[in-house]
Structure formats: C-alpha cells, structure tokens
Short mmCIF file of C-alpha atoms and ligand atoms in Angstrom, two decimals:
data_model
loop_
_atom_site.label_atom_id
_atom_site.label_comp_id
_atom_site.label_asym_id
_atom_site.label_seq_id
_atom_site.Cartn_x
_atom_site.Cartn_y
_atom_site.Cartn_z
CA MET A 107 39.88 38.68 -24.21
CA ALA A 108 40.21 35.37 -23.95
CA THR A 109 40.29 34.54 -19.89
CA ASN A 110 41.56 31.45 -20.23
CA ARG A 111 38.43 29.75 -18.52
CA THR A 112 35.24 27.89 -18.99
CA PHE A 113 32.26 26.77 -17.55
CA THR A 114 31.00 23.05 -17.46
CA MET A 115 28.55 21.04 -15.84
CA LEU A 116 28.48 17.55 -15.79
CA LYS A 117 24.05 16.84 -16.75
CA PRO A 118 22.20 14.41 -14.97
CA ASP A 119 22.70 11.30 -17.37
CA ALA A 120 26.19 11.57 -16.55
CA VAL A 121 26.09 12.09 -13.11
CA ARG A 122 23.21 9.05 -12.74
CA ASN A 123 25.21 6.71 -15.05
CA GLY A 124 28.10 7.07 -12.76
CA HIS A 125 30.73 8.58 -14.91
CA ILE A 126 31.85 11.73 -12.46
CA GLY A 127 35.15 9.94 -11.93
CA ALA A 128 36.28 9.20 -15.73
CA ILE A 129 34.63 12.92 -16.79
CA LEU A 130 36.89 14.71 -14.10
CA ASP A 131 39.85 12.43 -15.20
CA LYS A 132 39.61 13.21 -19.27
CA ILE A 133 39.35 16.81 -18.05
CA THR A 134 42.20 17.08 -16.49
CA ALA A 135 44.29 14.32 -18.67
CA THR A 136 43.49 16.69 -21.40
CA GLY A 137 45.05 20.25 -19.03
CA PHE A 138 42.36 21.63 -17.30
CA ARG A 139 43.11 22.51 -13.66
CA ILE A 140 39.96 22.79 -11.80
CA VAL A 141 39.77 25.90 -9.90
CA ALA A 142 36.14 25.56 -8.79
CA LEU A 143 33.86 22.46 -8.17
CA LYS A 144 30.25 21.46 -6.58
CA MET A 145 27.76 19.09 -6.69
CA THR A 146 24.25 20.83 -6.78
CA GLN A 147 21.04 20.26 -8.19
CA LEU A 148 19.30 22.94 -10.57
CA THR A 149 15.79 24.50 -8.98
CA THR A 150 13.36 24.96 -12.23
CA ALA A 151 13.80 28.50 -11.99
CA ASP A 152 17.51 27.72 -12.46
CA ALA A 153 17.53 25.78 -15.33
CA GLU A 154 15.19 28.36 -16.92
CA ALA A 155 17.47 31.52 -16.04
CA PHE A 156 20.79 29.69 -17.08
CA TYR A 157 19.09 28.58 -20.66
CA ALA A 158 16.96 31.55 -21.50
CA VAL A 159 18.94 32.30 -24.43
CA HIS A 160 16.91 28.66 -25.80
CA ASN A 161 13.67 29.64 -24.20
CA GLU A 162 12.03 30.06 -27.51
CA ARG A 163 12.74 26.36 -28.66
CA PRO A 164 10.61 24.11 -29.33
CA PHE A 165 13.28 21.76 -26.61
CA PHE A 166 12.90 24.12 -24.02
CA GLY A 167 10.72 22.62 -21.93
CA GLU A 168 11.97 18.75 -22.05
CA LEU A 169 15.84 20.85 -21.53
CA VAL A 170 14.70 22.23 -18.46
CA ALA A 171 12.94 19.11 -17.24
CA TYR A 172 16.14 17.41 -17.73
CA MET A 173 18.22 19.12 -16.22
CA THR A 174 16.30 19.69 -12.70
CA SER A 175 15.87 15.81 -12.76
CA GLY A 176 19.01 14.89 -10.44
CA PRO A 177 22.57 16.29 -9.42
CA ILE A 178 25.19 17.75 -11.49
CA VAL A 179 28.36 18.53 -10.64
CA ALA A 180 29.61 22.34 -11.38
CA ALA A 181 33.05 23.01 -12.43
CA ILE A 182 35.63 26.12 -13.67
CA LEU A 183 37.96 24.79 -15.72
CA GLU A 184 41.31 26.36 -16.42
CA LYS A 185 43.96 26.30 -19.54
CA ASP A 186 45.43 28.40 -22.29
CA ASN A 187 42.07 28.96 -24.85
CA ALA A 188 39.96 27.14 -22.41
CA VAL A 189 36.60 28.25 -24.36
CA ASP A 190 37.68 26.82 -27.58
CA ASP A 191 39.58 24.01 -26.01
CA PHE A 192 36.60 22.92 -23.98
CA ARG A 193 34.56 22.93 -26.83
CA LYS A 194 36.52 20.43 -28.80
CA LEU A 195 36.77 18.08 -26.24
CA ILE A 196 32.92 17.82 -25.71
CA GLY A 197 32.27 17.21 -28.91
CA ALA A 198 29.03 18.27 -30.57
CA THR A 199 26.02 18.57 -29.28
CA ASN A 200 24.87 15.64 -30.72
CA PRO A 201 26.59 12.51 -29.35
CA ALA A 202 25.97 10.76 -33.12
CA ASP A 203 28.11 13.57 -34.33
CA ALA A 204 30.34 13.52 -32.04
CA ALA A 205 34.18 13.04 -32.87
CA GLU A 206 35.96 9.72 -31.73
CA GLY A 207 37.05 9.83 -28.20
CA THR A 208 34.90 13.22 -26.93
CA ILE A 209 33.18 12.98 -23.62
CA ARG A 210 29.43 13.22 -25.76
CA ASN A 211 31.18 10.50 -28.12
CA LEU A 212 32.25 8.49 -25.19
CA PHE A 213 29.22 9.22 -22.65
CA ALA A 214 27.12 10.70 -24.05
CA THR A 215 22.84 8.92 -24.08
CA SER A 216 21.16 11.43 -26.44
CA ILE A 217 21.44 14.94 -28.19
CA SER A 218 19.19 16.13 -25.38
CA GLU A 219 20.90 13.97 -22.51
CA ASN A 220 24.71 14.79 -23.87
CA ALA A 221 26.63 14.65 -20.49
CA VAL A 222 28.35 17.50 -20.58
CA HIS A 223 27.92 21.52 -21.09
CA GLY A 224 30.55 23.95 -22.31
CA SER A 225 30.57 27.71 -22.06
CA ASP A 226 30.35 28.87 -25.79
CA SER A 227 32.36 32.46 -25.12
CA ASP A 228 35.01 33.81 -22.29
CA ASP A 229 31.59 36.01 -21.89
CA ASN A 230 29.19 33.40 -20.89
CA ALA A 231 31.53 31.31 -19.24
CA ALA A 232 31.70 34.63 -17.30
CA ILE A 233 27.97 34.79 -16.06
CA GLU A 234 27.97 30.90 -16.65
CA SER A 235 30.37 30.61 -13.37
CA ALA A 236 29.41 33.63 -11.41
CA PHE A 237 26.07 31.88 -11.56
CA HIS A 238 27.12 29.07 -10.08
CA PHE A 239 29.79 29.84 -7.57
CA ALA A 240 31.01 32.54 -5.41
CA GLY A 241 34.04 34.09 -5.53
CA ARG A 242 35.60 32.72 -2.35
CA GLU A 243 34.43 28.88 -3.77
CA GLN A 244 37.03 30.03 -7.21
CA PHE A 245 40.62 29.09 -6.88
N1 UDP B 259 19.30 20.38 -26.65
C1 UDP B 259 18.47 19.79 -27.47
N2 UDP B 259 17.97 19.73 -27.91
C2 UDP B 259 18.32 20.66 -29.47
C3 UDP B 259 19.43 20.59 -28.47
C4 UDP B 259 20.07 21.30 -28.06
O1 UDP B 259 17.53 18.83 -25.96
O2 UDP B 259 18.00 19.82 -30.22
C5 UDP B 259 19.60 20.54 -25.19
C6 UDP B 259 21.06 19.61 -25.17
O3 UDP B 259 21.00 19.13 -23.97
C7 UDP B 259 22.29 20.75 -25.22
C8 UDP B 259 21.21 21.86 -24.88
O4 UDP B 259 19.68 21.98 -25.31
O5 UDP B 259 23.26 20.88 -24.57
C9 UDP B 259 21.86 23.36 -25.13
O6 UDP B 259 21.89 23.55 -26.52
P1 UDP B 259 22.98 24.30 -27.23
O7 UDP B 259 22.62 24.62 -28.76
O8 UDP B 259 23.18 25.51 -26.95
O9 UDP B 259 24.60 23.25 -27.66
P2 UDP B 259 25.47 23.25 -26.77
O10 UDP B 259 26.66 24.25 -26.58
O11 UDP B 259 25.53 22.39 -25.37
O12 UDP B 259 26.65 21.79 -27.56
MG1 MG B 260 25.37 25.68 -26.08
#
C-alpha cells in the first residue's frame, strides 16, 4: 500500500554549501508538503544503522564518515506517489548521470557527496521516518 509519504535528508555537503533553502524550495514547488522537519547530526552508530544495507559495500566506511561530518536536515514529505516522484526529483545517485534540473544535478558534489537522500520504497520510507522522528514530530 502506498503511504504517499517519503523520507529525505539534505546531506552534510548540501548543508555546508548553503543549499538548505534552495532545496526545500524546490521540494515544495514540486508539490511535496513537509510534514516533519529537523536539523540534526548523525552519530557513527546512527549512520551505520541507517545505511546497514550497504555495510558490505566498498564505500561504506567513506559513506559513514561523510554522513557524520556535519549537520543534516531530515524531513518527511507527503504527495501522491511520493517515493517514486521524489526519486525522480532528486535524480541518479551519481550527479554526472542525474537529469537536468534534478536536485542532484543542481546541488550535488560527487557520487558520494550527492546532496540528498530519498527513500527507495514505501516500507523504507516508514522505517527511515521512524528512525528520525517521534510520532508527535510528524504532522
Ligand atoms: N554511495 C557512494 N558511492 C557509490 C554509491 C553510493 O558513496 O558508489 C553513497 C551515496 O551517498 C549514496 C549512498 O551511498 O547516496 C547510498 O547509495 P544508494 O545506492 O542507496 O544510492 P541512492 O539510493 O542514495 O541513490
Ligand atoms: Mg538508496
């Protein structure tokens, strides 16, 4: 069952490079409603747990170091077909392959420092949302 919600993080490079406002503006201009929002910083244990599915990949250590390197902005977004539409809005993992006008095309630095996270399924959107937000922080 589609929940019409997805989870995103504006990653440390996007925050460091001053893109919070521009990225949130693009997200809301595309029709997503922000139903939860916070600035926070992941601990090593947080990042290892959040990205546990990638723990055998060669880039895992670098990913955890990067994701804990500074504050992030976490949000839950609501829209019809939220998960798929948001993956379209952010573009391919590697910004070199991300379509013109996508968030990663506009704001990402590299395949690792790629500005934003977007959930890849409704199940993961629910798991990732609960990882970051208590029920009373979700509207
Ligand atoms: N990543 C990386 N090197 C790679 C592939 C991925 O550093 O070769 C990082 C990148 O930050 C990416 C994250 O690991 O966003 C999760 O990878 P995934 O394949 O799930 O990409 P996404 O779903 O974020 O597009
Ligand atoms: Mg992914």
